[in-house]
Each structure stands twice: as C-alpha cells, then as structure tokens.
Amino acid sequence: MNIWTNGCFDIVHIGHIELFKFAKSLGNNLIVGIDSDDRVRSLKGISRPINTENNRKQFLESIRYIDRVVVFDTEEELRNYIQKLQIQTIVVGSDYINRTVIGSEYAKVQIFNRIPDISTTSILRSIAAG
C-alpha cells in the first residue's frame, strides 16, 4: 500500500520523525513530497527555505521510514503525483482537520495528531531570540 505525506520539511524535527513513523505504519511504501524552493518561498516568505530542496530531499531519503522522496512545484503537480503513484492514504497533520487536502479525491485522508509546541516556525523563533 502506498502512503503519502508532504510538506516543506525545511528543518526536520521530532514531530516530522513521528509523522513519518506513523505514516509508514499504515502501509509498506511511504512516499514523501516536498515543496520546491520556489514554492516554499511563496508559502513561507523570502527568508525560506533554510535548506535547499536538494539538501532537504537527500536528508529525507536517509530516514529509514521513507521509501521515496519527490519534489513538486504546484498544486497540480502534487495532485498528479498522488494519482500517478496510486496513493491509497494521504497523511496530514491535525492542523488540516476540516480543510481541503489536495489529492483527497484519489486517496483516503488520515490525520496525524501533531506534537504540541513543536514546529519549524517555533524552532526558527527560538534561534532568532538567541
């Protein structure tokens, strides 16, 4: 069974690892989509990403729960990956409850309960505060 999750994964933290572990437990093939550098800039602002898409991709490929990593630049490209790769389940964070999930017309959506107070944004704020 093909499982999918996606995001920026700019600074990988324990919340991401728990997400990958949970997603992998749902099937035998976890595919992770990452936003291209241009897409991250458009979503997060000019100062992001911290790590390039190539670095983020290589880092994620080294995580044992992940079987494949793909980069996407648009919502349409994201939707096409989900359809083409025959994804059965899309795993999203609990912040997506009652929100539209791209590709949900092709696969079941499973919610991952995010770990409170752990996010890339909070890590970056902590670094900035010194």
PDB file of N, CA and C in Angstrom, residues 4-108:
ATOM      1  N   TRP A   4       1.274   8.525   1.449  1.00  0.00           N
ATOM      2  CA  TRP A   4       1.843   9.817   1.042  1.00  0.00           C
ATOM      3  C   TRP A   4       1.733  10.809   2.183  1.00  0.00           C
ATOM      4  N   THR A   5       2.763  11.621   2.332  1.00  0.00           N
ATOM      5  CA  THR A   5       2.684  12.837   3.132  1.00  0.00           C
ATOM      6  C   THR A   5       3.546  13.860   2.432  1.00  0.00           C
ATOM      7  N   ASN A   6       3.283  15.128   2.675  1.00  0.00           N
ATOM      8  CA  ASN A   6       4.089  16.161   2.022  1.00  0.00           C
ATOM      9  C   ASN A   6       4.208  17.395   2.905  1.00  0.00           C
ATOM     10  N   GLY A   7       5.184  18.211   2.560  1.00  0.00           N
ATOM     11  CA  GLY A   7       5.423  19.448   3.288  1.00  0.00           C
ATOM     12  C   GLY A   7       6.733  20.062   2.851  1.00  0.00           C
ATOM     13  N   CYS A   8       7.134  21.104   3.571  1.00  0.00           N
ATOM     14  CA  CYS A   8       8.409  21.770   3.289  1.00  0.00           C
ATOM     15  C   CYS A   8       9.571  20.967   3.860  1.00  0.00           C
ATOM     16  N   PHE A   9       9.414  20.507   5.097  1.00  0.00           N
ATOM     17  CA  PHE A   9      10.450  19.743   5.798  1.00  0.00           C
ATOM     18  C   PHE A   9      11.795  20.463   5.717  1.00  0.00           C
ATOM     19  N   ASP A  10      11.750  21.751   6.036  1.00  0.00           N
ATOM     20  CA  ASP A  10      12.914  22.627   5.931  1.00  0.00           C
ATOM     21  C   ASP A  10      13.929  22.348   7.040  1.00  0.00           C
ATOM     22  N   ILE A  11      13.455  22.276   8.258  1.00  0.00           N
ATOM     23  CA  ILE A  11      14.287  21.889   9.394  1.00  0.00           C
ATOM     24  C   ILE A  11      13.577  20.703  10.035  1.00  0.00           C
ATOM     25  N   VAL A  12      14.105  19.516   9.818  1.00  0.00           N
ATOM     26  CA  VAL A  12      13.443  18.303  10.296  1.00  0.00           C
ATOM     27  C   VAL A  12      13.610  18.201  11.810  1.00  0.00           C
ATOM     28  N   HIS A  13      12.495  17.908  12.487  1.00  0.00           N
ATOM     29  CA  HIS A  13      12.474  17.803  13.944  1.00  0.00           C
ATOM     30  C   HIS A  13      11.698  16.556  14.353  1.00  0.00           C
ATOM     31  N   ILE A  14      11.623  16.312  15.653  1.00  0.00           N
ATOM     32  CA  ILE A  14      10.996  15.083  16.165  1.00  0.00           C
ATOM     33  C   ILE A  14       9.532  14.958  15.727  1.00  0.00           C
ATOM     34  N   GLY A  15       8.842  16.058  15.572  1.00  0.00           N
ATOM     35  CA  GLY A  15       7.466  15.999  15.074  1.00  0.00           C
ATOM     36  C   GLY A  15       7.396  15.382  13.686  1.00  0.00           C
ATOM     37  N   HIS A  16       8.348  15.742  12.834  1.00  0.00           N
ATOM     38  CA  HIS A  16       8.393  15.146  11.495  1.00  0.00           C
ATOM     39  C   HIS A  16       8.705  13.656  11.566  1.00  0.00           C
ATOM     40  N   ILE A  17       9.661  13.290  12.405  1.00  0.00           N
ATOM     41  CA  ILE A  17      10.027  11.873  12.526  1.00  0.00           C
ATOM     42  C   ILE A  17       8.828  11.057  12.999  1.00  0.00           C
ATOM     43  N   GLU A  18       8.085  11.571  13.964  1.00  0.00           N
ATOM     44  CA  GLU A  18       6.887  10.870  14.446  1.00  0.00           C
ATOM     45  C   GLU A  18       5.835  10.770  13.344  1.00  0.00           C
ATOM     46  N   LEU A  19       5.696  11.816  12.538  1.00  0.00           N
ATOM     47  CA  LEU A  19       4.787  11.789  11.388  1.00  0.00           C
ATOM     48  C   LEU A  19       5.200  10.675  10.424  1.00  0.00           C
ATOM     49  N   PHE A  20       6.482  10.604  10.080  1.00  0.00           N
ATOM     50  CA  PHE A  20       6.960   9.578   9.150  1.00  0.00           C
ATOM     51  C   PHE A  20       6.764   8.179   9.727  1.00  0.00           C
ATOM     52  N   LYS A  21       7.039   8.019  11.004  1.00  0.00           N
ATOM     53  CA  LYS A  21       6.873   6.718  11.657  1.00  0.00           C
ATOM     54  C   LYS A  21       5.402   6.291  11.609  1.00  0.00           C
ATOM     55  N   PHE A  22       4.504   7.222  11.929  1.00  0.00           N
ATOM     56  CA  PHE A  22       3.070   6.944  11.893  1.00  0.00           C
ATOM     57  C   PHE A  22       2.628   6.586  10.473  1.00  0.00           C
ATOM     58  N   ALA A  23       3.032   7.407   9.505  1.00  0.00           N
ATOM     59  CA  ALA A  23       2.625   7.181   8.114  1.00  0.00           C
ATOM     60  C   ALA A  23       3.127   5.828   7.615  1.00  0.00           C
ATOM     61  N   LYS A  24       4.352   5.494   7.918  1.00  0.00           N
ATOM     62  CA  LYS A  24       4.930   4.216   7.470  1.00  0.00           C
ATOM     63  C   LYS A  24       4.169   3.035   8.080  1.00  0.00           C
ATOM     64  N   SER A  25       3.631   3.207   9.293  1.00  0.00           N
ATOM     65  CA  SER A  25       2.897   2.110   9.938  1.00  0.00           C
ATOM     66  C   SER A  25       1.591   1.784   9.210  1.00  0.00           C
ATOM     67  N   LEU A  26       1.151   2.667   8.326  1.00  0.00           N
ATOM     68  CA  LEU A  26      -0.111   2.474   7.615  1.00  0.00           C
ATOM     69  C   LEU A  26       0.032   1.682   6.316  1.00  0.00           C
ATOM     70  N   GLY A  27       1.259   1.480   5.859  1.00  0.00           N
ATOM     71  CA  GLY A  27       1.460   0.780   4.604  1.00  0.00           C
ATOM     72  C   GLY A  27       2.890   0.329   4.465  1.00  0.00           C
ATOM     73  N   ASN A  28       3.229  -0.143   3.279  1.00  0.00           N
ATOM     74  CA  ASN A  28       4.581  -0.656   3.096  1.00  0.00           C
ATOM     75  C   ASN A  28       5.471   0.255   2.271  1.00  0.00           C
ATOM     76  N   ASN A  29       4.937   1.359   1.769  1.00  0.00           N
ATOM     77  CA  ASN A  29       5.705   2.244   0.900  1.00  0.00           C
ATOM     78  C   ASN A  29       5.343   3.691   1.205  1.00  0.00           C
ATOM     79  N   LEU A  30       6.222   4.389   1.916  1.00  0.00           N
ATOM     80  CA  LEU A  30       5.968   5.789   2.259  1.00  0.00           C
ATOM     81  C   LEU A  30       6.683   6.697   1.270  1.00  0.00           C
ATOM     82  N   ILE A  31       5.887   7.497   0.581  1.00  0.00           N
ATOM     83  CA  ILE A  31       6.408   8.478  -0.365  1.00  0.00           C
ATOM     84  C   ILE A  31       6.172   9.858   0.234  1.00  0.00           C
ATOM     85  N   VAL A  32       7.239  10.648   0.278  1.00  0.00           N
ATOM     86  CA  VAL A  32       7.163  11.990   0.843  1.00  0.00           C
ATOM     87  C   VAL A  32       7.368  13.001  -0.274  1.00  0.00           C
ATOM     88  N   GLY A  33       6.405  13.922  -0.396  1.00  0.00           N
ATOM     89  CA  GLY A  33       6.524  15.020  -1.346  1.00  0.00           C
ATOM     90  C   GLY A  33       7.050  16.249  -0.623  1.00  0.00           C
ATOM     91  N   ILE A  34       8.009  16.930  -1.241  1.00  0.00           N
ATOM     92  CA  ILE A  34       8.488  18.174  -0.647  1.00  0.00           C
ATOM     93  C   ILE A  34       8.257  19.329  -1.616  1.00  0.00           C
ATOM     94  N   ASP A  35       7.927  20.467  -1.037  1.00  0.00           N
ATOM     95  CA  ASP A  35       7.735  21.682  -1.814  1.00  0.00           C
ATOM     96  C   ASP A  35       9.081  22.131  -2.387  1.00  0.00           C
ATOM     97  N   SER A  36       9.068  22.542  -3.651  1.00  0.00           N
ATOM     98  CA  SER A  36      10.279  23.081  -4.274  1.00  0.00           C
ATOM     99  C   SER A  36      10.694  24.355  -3.539  1.00  0.00           C
ATOM    100  N   ASP A  37      11.927  24.790  -3.769  1.00  0.00           N
ATOM    101  CA  ASP A  37      12.404  26.020  -3.141  1.00  0.00           C
ATOM    102  C   ASP A  37      11.506  27.206  -3.494  1.00  0.00           C
ATOM    103  N   ASP A  38      11.117  27.315  -4.767  1.00  0.00           N
ATOM    104  CA  ASP A  38      10.237  28.422  -5.183  1.00  0.00           C
ATOM    105  C   ASP A  38       8.898  28.362  -4.467  1.00  0.00           C
ATOM    106  N   ARG A  39       8.349  27.189  -4.331  1.00  0.00           N
ATOM    107  CA  ARG A  39       7.059  27.039  -3.648  1.00  0.00           C
ATOM    108  C   ARG A  39       7.192  27.383  -2.160  1.00  0.00           C
ATOM    109  N   VAL A  40       8.278  26.949  -1.514  1.00  0.00           N
ATOM    110  CA  VAL A  40       8.482  27.295  -0.100  1.00  0.00           C
ATOM    111  C   VAL A  40       8.542  28.809   0.057  1.00  0.00           C
ATOM    112  N   ARG A  41       9.285  29.494  -0.822  1.00  0.00           N
ATOM    113  CA  ARG A  41       9.371  30.963  -0.750  1.00  0.00           C
ATOM    114  C   ARG A  41       7.998  31.602  -0.883  1.00  0.00           C
ATOM    115  N   SER A  42       7.188  31.069  -1.798  1.00  0.00           N
ATOM    116  CA  SER A  42       5.858  31.651  -1.994  1.00  0.00           C
ATOM    117  C   SER A  42       4.947  31.379  -0.796  1.00  0.00           C
ATOM    118  N   LEU A  43       5.143  30.261  -0.106  1.00  0.00           N
ATOM    119  CA  LEU A  43       4.304  29.920   1.048  1.00  0.00           C
ATOM    120  C   LEU A  43       4.806  30.515   2.361  1.00  0.00           C
ATOM    121  N   LYS A  44       6.137  30.574   2.533  1.00  0.00           N
ATOM    122  CA  LYS A  44       6.727  30.914   3.834  1.00  0.00           C
ATOM    123  C   LYS A  44       7.444  32.262   3.867  1.00  0.00           C
ATOM    124  N   GLY A  45       7.738  32.831   2.695  1.00  0.00           N
ATOM    125  CA  GLY A  45       8.426  34.116   2.662  1.00  0.00           C
ATOM    126  C   GLY A  45       9.837  33.998   2.105  1.00  0.00           C
ATOM    127  N   ILE A  46      10.413  35.142   1.822  1.00  0.00           N
ATOM    128  CA  ILE A  46      11.689  35.233   1.115  1.00  0.00           C
ATOM    129  C   ILE A  46      12.855  34.612   1.894  1.00  0.00           C
ATOM    130  N   SER A  47      12.748  34.544   3.217  1.00  0.00           N
ATOM    131  CA  SER A  47      13.858  34.004   4.021  1.00  0.00           C
ATOM    132  C   SER A  47      13.872  32.473   4.080  1.00  0.00           C
ATOM    133  N   ARG A  48      12.903  31.861   3.469  1.00  0.00           N
ATOM    134  CA  ARG A  48      12.822  30.397   3.481  1.00  0.00           C
ATOM    135  C   ARG A  48      12.918  29.894   2.048  1.00  0.00           C
ATOM    136  N   PRO A  49      13.367  28.703   1.812  1.00  0.00           N
ATOM    137  CA  PRO A  49      13.754  27.703   2.800  1.00  0.00           C
ATOM    138  C   PRO A  49      15.155  27.970   3.366  1.00  0.00           C
ATOM    139  N   ILE A  50      15.416  27.399   4.513  1.00  0.00           N
ATOM    140  CA  ILE A  50      16.743  27.448   5.109  1.00  0.00           C
ATOM    141  C   ILE A  50      17.650  26.484   4.346  1.00  0.00           C
ATOM    142  N   ASN A  51      17.145  25.302   4.065  1.00  0.00           N
ATOM    143  CA  ASN A  51      17.878  24.273   3.322  1.00  0.00           C
ATOM    144  C   ASN A  51      17.296  24.137   1.923  1.00  0.00           C
ATOM    145  N   THR A  52      18.151  23.933   0.939  1.00  0.00           N
ATOM    146  CA  THR A  52      17.694  23.808  -0.444  1.00  0.00           C
ATOM    147  C   THR A  52      16.880  22.524  -0.633  1.00  0.00           C
ATOM    148  N   GLU A  53      16.110  22.501  -1.701  1.00  0.00           N
ATOM    149  CA  GLU A  53      15.300  21.303  -1.973  1.00  0.00           C
ATOM    150  C   GLU A  53      16.183  20.073  -2.155  1.00  0.00           C
ATOM    151  N   ASN A  54      17.339  20.231  -2.773  1.00  0.00           N
ATOM    152  CA  ASN A  54      18.236  19.089  -2.947  1.00  0.00           C
ATOM    153  C   ASN A  54      18.731  18.581  -1.591  1.00  0.00           C
ATOM    154  N   ASN A  55      19.119  19.485  -0.700  1.00  0.00           N
ATOM    155  CA  ASN A  55      19.564  19.079   0.636  1.00  0.00           C
ATOM    156  C   ASN A  55      18.424  18.451   1.429  1.00  0.00           C
ATOM    157  N   ARG A  56      17.232  19.048   1.349  1.00  0.00           N
ATOM    158  CA  ARG A  56      16.075  18.500   2.071  1.00  0.00           C
ATOM    159  C   ARG A  56      15.743  17.111   1.546  1.00  0.00           C
ATOM    160  N   LYS A  57      15.782  16.945   0.232  1.00  0.00           N
ATOM    161  CA  LYS A  57      15.485  15.652  -0.384  1.00  0.00           C
ATOM    162  C   LYS A  57      16.490  14.593   0.070  1.00  0.00           C
ATOM    163  N   GLN A  58      17.780  14.911   0.020  1.00  0.00           N
ATOM    164  CA  GLN A  58      18.802  13.951   0.429  1.00  0.00           C
ATOM    165  C   GLN A  58      18.672  13.592   1.908  1.00  0.00           C
ATOM    166  N   PHE A  59      18.387  14.581   2.736  1.00  0.00           N
ATOM    167  CA  PHE A  59      18.232  14.317   4.164  1.00  0.00           C
ATOM    168  C   PHE A  59      17.063  13.363   4.399  1.00  0.00           C
ATOM    169  N   LEU A  60      15.920  13.655   3.780  1.00  0.00           N
ATOM    170  CA  LEU A  60      14.739  12.811   3.969  1.00  0.00           C
ATOM    171  C   LEU A  60      14.972  11.405   3.435  1.00  0.00           C
ATOM    172  N   GLU A  61      15.695  11.273   2.342  1.00  0.00           N
ATOM    173  CA  GLU A  61      15.975   9.947   1.785  1.00  0.00           C
ATOM    174  C   GLU A  61      16.795   9.083   2.737  1.00  0.00           C
ATOM    175  N   SER A  62      17.464   9.708   3.696  1.00  0.00           N
ATOM    176  CA  SER A  62      18.277   8.936   4.645  1.00  0.00           C
ATOM    177  C   SER A  62      17.468   8.456   5.856  1.00  0.00           C
ATOM    178  N   ILE A  63      16.212   8.861   5.960  1.00  0.00           N
ATOM    179  CA  ILE A  63      15.368   8.456   7.095  1.00  0.00           C
ATOM    180  C   ILE A  63      14.750   7.094   6.787  1.00  0.00           C
ATOM    181  N   ARG A  64      14.889   6.175   7.714  1.00  0.00           N
ATOM    182  CA  ARG A  64      14.520   4.775   7.448  1.00  0.00           C
ATOM    183  C   ARG A  64      13.037   4.554   7.166  1.00  0.00           C
ATOM    184  N   TYR A  65      12.171   5.419   7.609  1.00  0.00           N
ATOM    185  CA  TYR A  65      10.735   5.233   7.382  1.00  0.00           C
ATOM    186  C   TYR A  65      10.313   5.609   5.959  1.00  0.00           C
ATOM    187  N   ILE A  66      11.145   6.365   5.271  1.00  0.00           N
ATOM    188  CA  ILE A  66      10.797   6.929   3.967  1.00  0.00           C
ATOM    189  C   ILE A  66      11.382   6.074   2.844  1.00  0.00           C
ATOM    190  N   ASP A  67      10.524   5.724   1.881  1.00  0.00           N
ATOM    191  CA  ASP A  67      10.951   4.896   0.750  1.00  0.00           C
ATOM    192  C   ASP A  67      11.294   5.709  -0.497  1.00  0.00           C
ATOM    193  N   ARG A  68      10.665   6.862  -0.636  1.00  0.00           N
ATOM    194  CA  ARG A  68      10.899   7.687  -1.831  1.00  0.00           C
ATOM    195  C   ARG A  68      10.563   9.131  -1.505  1.00  0.00           C
ATOM    196  N   VAL A  69      11.317  10.056  -2.105  1.00  0.00           N
ATOM    197  CA  VAL A  69      11.059  11.489  -1.941  1.00  0.00           C
ATOM    198  C   VAL A  69      10.942  12.109  -3.326  1.00  0.00           C
ATOM    199  N   VAL A  70       9.891  12.910  -3.534  1.00  0.00           N
ATOM    200  CA  VAL A  70       9.705  13.629  -4.790  1.00  0.00           C
ATOM    201  C   VAL A  70       9.512  15.106  -4.488  1.00  0.00           C
ATOM    202  N   VAL A  71       9.896  15.941  -5.436  1.00  0.00           N
ATOM    203  CA  VAL A  71       9.775  17.398  -5.294  1.00  0.00           C
ATOM    204  C   VAL A  71       8.656  17.860  -6.212  1.00  0.00           C
ATOM    205  N   PHE A  72       7.801  18.762  -5.700  1.00  0.00           N
ATOM    206  CA  PHE A  72       6.741  19.317  -6.539  1.00  0.00           C
ATOM    207  C   PHE A  72       6.727  20.833  -6.431  1.00  0.00           C
ATOM    208  N   ASP A  73       6.234  21.476  -7.486  1.00  0.00           N
ATOM    209  CA  ASP A  73       6.269  22.934  -7.570  1.00  0.00           C
ATOM    210  C   ASP A  73       4.883  23.575  -7.531  1.00  0.00           C
ATOM    211  N   THR A  74       3.846  22.796  -7.871  1.00  0.00           N
ATOM    212  CA  THR A  74       2.494  23.352  -7.936  1.00  0.00           C
ATOM    213  C   THR A  74       1.491  22.386  -7.316  1.00  0.00           C
ATOM    214  N   GLU A  75       0.309  22.890  -7.023  1.00  0.00           N
ATOM    215  CA  GLU A  75      -0.759  22.024  -6.528  1.00  0.00           C
ATOM    216  C   GLU A  75      -1.125  20.969  -7.565  1.00  0.00           C
ATOM    217  N   GLU A  76      -1.114  21.336  -8.817  1.00  0.00           N
ATOM    218  CA  GLU A  76      -1.446  20.379  -9.876  1.00  0.00           C
ATOM    219  C   GLU A  76      -0.403  19.261  -9.943  1.00  0.00           C
ATOM    220  N   GLU A  77       0.848  19.618  -9.801  1.00  0.00           N
ATOM    221  CA  GLU A  77       1.906  18.605  -9.798  1.00  0.00           C
ATOM    222  C   GLU A  77       1.753  17.675  -8.596  1.00  0.00           C
ATOM    223  N   LEU A  78       1.405  18.241  -7.446  1.00  0.00           N
ATOM    224  CA  LEU A  78       1.143  17.451  -6.236  1.00  0.00           C
ATOM    225  C   LEU A  78      -0.002  16.471  -6.489  1.00  0.00           C
ATOM    226  N   ARG A  79      -1.093  16.967  -7.012  1.00  0.00           N
ATOM    227  CA  ARG A  79      -2.264  16.130  -7.315  1.00  0.00           C
ATOM    228  C   ARG A  79      -1.888  15.014  -8.306  1.00  0.00           C
ATOM    229  N   ASN A  80      -1.097  15.356  -9.322  1.00  0.00           N
ATOM    230  CA  ASN A  80      -0.683  14.365 -10.318  1.00  0.00           C
ATOM    231  C   ASN A  80       0.163  13.260  -9.701  1.00  0.00           C
ATOM    232  N   TYR A  81       1.073  13.614  -8.789  1.00  0.00           N
ATOM    233  CA  TYR A  81       1.872  12.584  -8.110  1.00  0.00           C
ATOM    234  C   TYR A  81       0.972  11.618  -7.351  1.00  0.00           C
ATOM    235  N   ILE A  82       0.008  12.161  -6.622  1.00  0.00           N
ATOM    236  CA  ILE A  82      -0.875  11.314  -5.814  1.00  0.00           C
ATOM    237  C   ILE A  82      -1.650  10.348  -6.708  1.00  0.00           C
ATOM    238  N   GLN A  83      -2.115  10.833  -7.831  1.00  0.00           N
ATOM    239  CA  GLN A  83      -2.844   9.970  -8.754  1.00  0.00           C
ATOM    240  C   GLN A  83      -1.909   8.976  -9.437  1.00  0.00           C
ATOM    241  N   LYS A  84      -0.814   9.458 -10.002  1.00  0.00           N
ATOM    242  CA  LYS A  84       0.103   8.613 -10.776  1.00  0.00           C
ATOM    243  C   LYS A  84       0.752   7.521  -9.926  1.00  0.00           C
ATOM    244  N   LEU A  85       1.074   7.847  -8.685  1.00  0.00           N
ATOM    245  CA  LEU A  85       1.744   6.883  -7.804  1.00  0.00           C
ATOM    246  C   LEU A  85       0.754   5.960  -7.095  1.00  0.00           C
ATOM    247  N   GLN A  86      -0.520   6.101  -7.424  1.00  0.00           N
ATOM    248  CA  GLN A  86      -1.574   5.244  -6.866  1.00  0.00           C
ATOM    249  C   GLN A  86      -1.525   5.214  -5.337  1.00  0.00           C
ATOM    250  N   ILE A  87      -1.556   6.415  -4.778  1.00  0.00           N
ATOM    251  CA  ILE A  87      -1.538   6.563  -3.321  1.00  0.00           C
ATOM    252  C   ILE A  87      -2.887   6.114  -2.769  1.00  0.00           C
ATOM    253  N   GLN A  88      -2.859   5.280  -1.724  1.00  0.00           N
ATOM    254  CA  GLN A  88      -4.096   4.842  -1.077  1.00  0.00           C
ATOM    255  C   GLN A  88      -4.456   5.727   0.117  1.00  0.00           C
ATOM    256  N   THR A  89      -3.436   6.243   0.828  1.00  0.00           N
ATOM    257  CA  THR A  89      -3.684   7.053   2.019  1.00  0.00           C
ATOM    258  C   THR A  89      -2.764   8.259   2.020  1.00  0.00           C
ATOM    259  N   ILE A  90      -3.338   9.430   2.283  1.00  0.00           N
ATOM    260  CA  ILE A  90      -2.587  10.674   2.451  1.00  0.00           C
ATOM    261  C   ILE A  90      -2.611  11.007   3.938  1.00  0.00           C
ATOM    262  N   VAL A  91      -1.439  11.204   4.529  1.00  0.00           N
ATOM    263  CA  VAL A  91      -1.349  11.539   5.941  1.00  0.00           C
ATOM    264  C   VAL A  91      -1.064  13.030   6.063  1.00  0.00           C
ATOM    265  N   VAL A  92      -1.923  13.706   6.835  1.00  0.00           N
ATOM    266  CA  VAL A  92      -1.753  15.140   7.074  1.00  0.00           C
ATOM    267  C   VAL A  92      -1.802  15.407   8.570  1.00  0.00           C
ATOM    268  N   GLY A  93      -1.219  16.526   8.962  1.00  0.00           N
ATOM    269  CA  GLY A  93      -1.237  16.924  10.367  1.00  0.00           C
ATOM    270  C   GLY A  93      -2.613  17.349  10.812  1.00  0.00           C
ATOM    271  N   SER A  94      -2.824  17.312  12.119  1.00  0.00           N
ATOM    272  CA  SER A  94      -4.136  17.644  12.687  1.00  0.00           C
ATOM    273  C   SER A  94      -4.538  19.094  12.423  1.00  0.00           C
ATOM    274  N   ASP A  95      -3.610  19.943  11.984  1.00  0.00           N
ATOM    275  CA  ASP A  95      -3.977  21.304  11.594  1.00  0.00           C
ATOM    276  C   ASP A  95      -4.789  21.309  10.299  1.00  0.00           C
ATOM    277  N   TYR A  96      -4.902  20.166   9.626  1.00  0.00           N
ATOM    278  CA  TYR A  96      -5.687  20.064   8.398  1.00  0.00           C
ATOM    279  C   TYR A  96      -7.095  19.516   8.615  1.00  0.00           C
ATOM    280  N   ILE A  97      -7.489  19.321   9.863  1.00  0.00           N
ATOM    281  CA  ILE A  97      -8.871  18.904  10.139  1.00  0.00           C
ATOM    282  C   ILE A  97      -9.808  19.980   9.606  1.00  0.00           C
ATOM    283  N   ASN A  98     -10.812  19.565   8.853  1.00  0.00           N
ATOM    284  CA  ASN A  98     -11.804  20.456   8.249  1.00  0.00           C
ATOM    285  C   ASN A  98     -11.220  21.387   7.184  1.00  0.00           C
ATOM    286  N   ARG A  99     -10.084  21.014   6.608  1.00  0.00           N
ATOM    287  CA  ARG A  99      -9.508  21.768   5.494  1.00  0.00           C
ATOM    288  C   ARG A  99      -9.439  20.852   4.275  1.00  0.00           C
ATOM    289  N   THR A 100      -9.406  21.446   3.111  1.00  0.00           N
ATOM    290  CA  THR A 100      -9.291  20.670   1.878  1.00  0.00           C
ATOM    291  C   THR A 100      -7.878  20.127   1.754  1.00  0.00           C
ATOM    292  N   VAL A 101      -7.768  18.846   1.463  1.00  0.00           N
ATOM    293  CA  VAL A 101      -6.477  18.187   1.276  1.00  0.00           C
ATOM    294  C   VAL A 101      -6.317  17.891  -0.211  1.00  0.00           C
ATOM    295  N   ILE A 102      -5.275  18.453  -0.801  1.00  0.00           N
ATOM    296  CA  ILE A 102      -5.023  18.238  -2.226  1.00  0.00           C
ATOM    297  C   ILE A 102      -4.796  16.750  -2.477  1.00  0.00           C
ATOM    298  N   GLY A 103      -5.511  16.213  -3.452  1.00  0.00           N
ATOM    299  CA  GLY A 103      -5.391  14.805  -3.811  1.00  0.00           C
ATOM    300  C   GLY A 103      -6.372  13.903  -3.099  1.00  0.00           C
ATOM    301  N   SER A 104      -7.198  14.470  -2.223  1.00  0.00           N
ATOM    302  CA  SER A 104      -8.128  13.636  -1.450  1.00  0.00           C
ATOM    303  C   SER A 104      -9.195  12.980  -2.317  1.00  0.00           C
ATOM    304  N   GLU A 105      -9.321  13.411  -3.567  1.00  0.00           N
ATOM    305  CA  GLU A 105     -10.259  12.747  -4.469  1.00  0.00           C
ATOM    306  C   GLU A 105      -9.713  11.399  -4.946  1.00  0.00           C
ATOM    307  N   TYR A 106      -8.418  11.147  -4.695  1.00  0.00           N
ATOM    308  CA  TYR A 106      -7.791   9.899  -5.128  1.00  0.00           C
ATOM    309  C   TYR A 106      -7.443   8.947  -3.991  1.00  0.00           C
ATOM    310  N   ALA A 107      -7.442   9.446  -2.758  1.00  0.00           N
ATOM    311  CA  ALA A 107      -6.970   8.627  -1.636  1.00  0.00           C
ATOM    312  C   ALA A 107      -7.679   9.016  -0.344  1.00  0.00           C
ATOM    313  N   LYS A 108      -7.697   8.066   0.577  1.00  0.00           N
ATOM    314  CA  LYS A 108      -8.240   8.320   1.910  1.00  0.00           C
ATOM    315  C   LYS A 108      -7.294   9.260   2.655  1.00  0.00           C
TER     316      LYS A 108
END
